CSV table of C-alpha atoms in Angstrom, one decimal:
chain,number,residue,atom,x,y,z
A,1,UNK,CA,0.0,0.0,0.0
A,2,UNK,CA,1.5,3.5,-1.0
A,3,UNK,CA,1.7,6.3,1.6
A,4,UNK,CA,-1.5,8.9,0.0
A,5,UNK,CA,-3.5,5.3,-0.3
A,6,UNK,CA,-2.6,5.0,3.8
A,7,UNK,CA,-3.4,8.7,4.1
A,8,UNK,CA,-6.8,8.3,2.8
A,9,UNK,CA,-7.7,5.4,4.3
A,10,UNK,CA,-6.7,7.0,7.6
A,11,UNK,CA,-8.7,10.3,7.2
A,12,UNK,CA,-11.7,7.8,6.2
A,13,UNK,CA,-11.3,6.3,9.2
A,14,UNK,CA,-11.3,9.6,11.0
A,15,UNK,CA,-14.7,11.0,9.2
A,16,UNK,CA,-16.1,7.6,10.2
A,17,UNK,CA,-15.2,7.5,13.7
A,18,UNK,CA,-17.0,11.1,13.7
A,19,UNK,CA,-20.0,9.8,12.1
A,20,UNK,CA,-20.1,7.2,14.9
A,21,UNK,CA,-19.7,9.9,17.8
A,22,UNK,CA,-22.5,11.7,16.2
A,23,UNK,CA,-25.1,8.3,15.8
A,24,UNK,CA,-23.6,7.4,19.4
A,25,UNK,CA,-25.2,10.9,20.7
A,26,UNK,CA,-28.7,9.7,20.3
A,27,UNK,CA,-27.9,6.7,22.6
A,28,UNK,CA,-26.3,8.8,25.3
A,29,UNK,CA,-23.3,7.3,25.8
A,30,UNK,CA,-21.0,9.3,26.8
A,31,UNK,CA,-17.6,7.4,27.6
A,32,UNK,CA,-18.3,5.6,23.8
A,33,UNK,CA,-18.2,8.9,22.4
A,34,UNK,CA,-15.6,9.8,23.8
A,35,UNK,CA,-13.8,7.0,22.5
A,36,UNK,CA,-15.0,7.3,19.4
A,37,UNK,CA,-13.9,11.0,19.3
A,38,UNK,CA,-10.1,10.1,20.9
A,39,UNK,CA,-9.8,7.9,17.8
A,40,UNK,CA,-11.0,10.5,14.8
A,41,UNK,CA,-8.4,12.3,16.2
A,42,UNK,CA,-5.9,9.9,16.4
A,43,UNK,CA,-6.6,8.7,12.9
A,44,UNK,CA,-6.8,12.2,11.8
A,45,UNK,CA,-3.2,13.0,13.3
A,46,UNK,CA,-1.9,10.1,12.2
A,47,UNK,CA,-2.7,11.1,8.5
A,48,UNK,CA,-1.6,14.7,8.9
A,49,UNK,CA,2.0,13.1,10.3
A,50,UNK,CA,2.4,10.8,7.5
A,51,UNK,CA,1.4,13.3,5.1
A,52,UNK,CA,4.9,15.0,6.3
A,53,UNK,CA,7.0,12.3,6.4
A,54,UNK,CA,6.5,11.5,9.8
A,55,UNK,CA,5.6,7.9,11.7
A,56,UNK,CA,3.3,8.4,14.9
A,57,UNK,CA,4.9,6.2,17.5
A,58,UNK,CA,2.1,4.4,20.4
A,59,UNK,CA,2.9,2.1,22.9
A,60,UNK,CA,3.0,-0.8,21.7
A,61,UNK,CA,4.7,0.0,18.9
A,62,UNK,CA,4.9,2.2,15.0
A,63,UNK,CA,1.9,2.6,12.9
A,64,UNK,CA,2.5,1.9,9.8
């Protein structure tokens, strides 16, 4: 997989993880949303690093 084929699919990722935040609302729960939003961000990030040559490092090890 090429590097703007990663970046995409990261920032589709991101958009969906909003999506879900926003369906989750309706449902009330909070801590899910939460989580949902922590990870649009994350992908989001993640894409915006890449997209400059950089590799996001998380605990248990590099994204790729």
């Amino acid at each position: 997989m090429n590097q703007k084929a990663i970046i995409s699919y990261r920032i589709e990722k991101a958009y969906n993880s909003l999506k879900e935040a926003k369906a989750i609302t309706q449902l009330g729960f909070w801590r899910l949303i939460g989580d949902r939003l922590y990870y649009a961000a994350f992908y989001m990030a993640s894409a915006l690093l890449l997209d400059q040559g950089l590799i996001a490092k998380i605990q248990a090890g590099w994204i790729i």
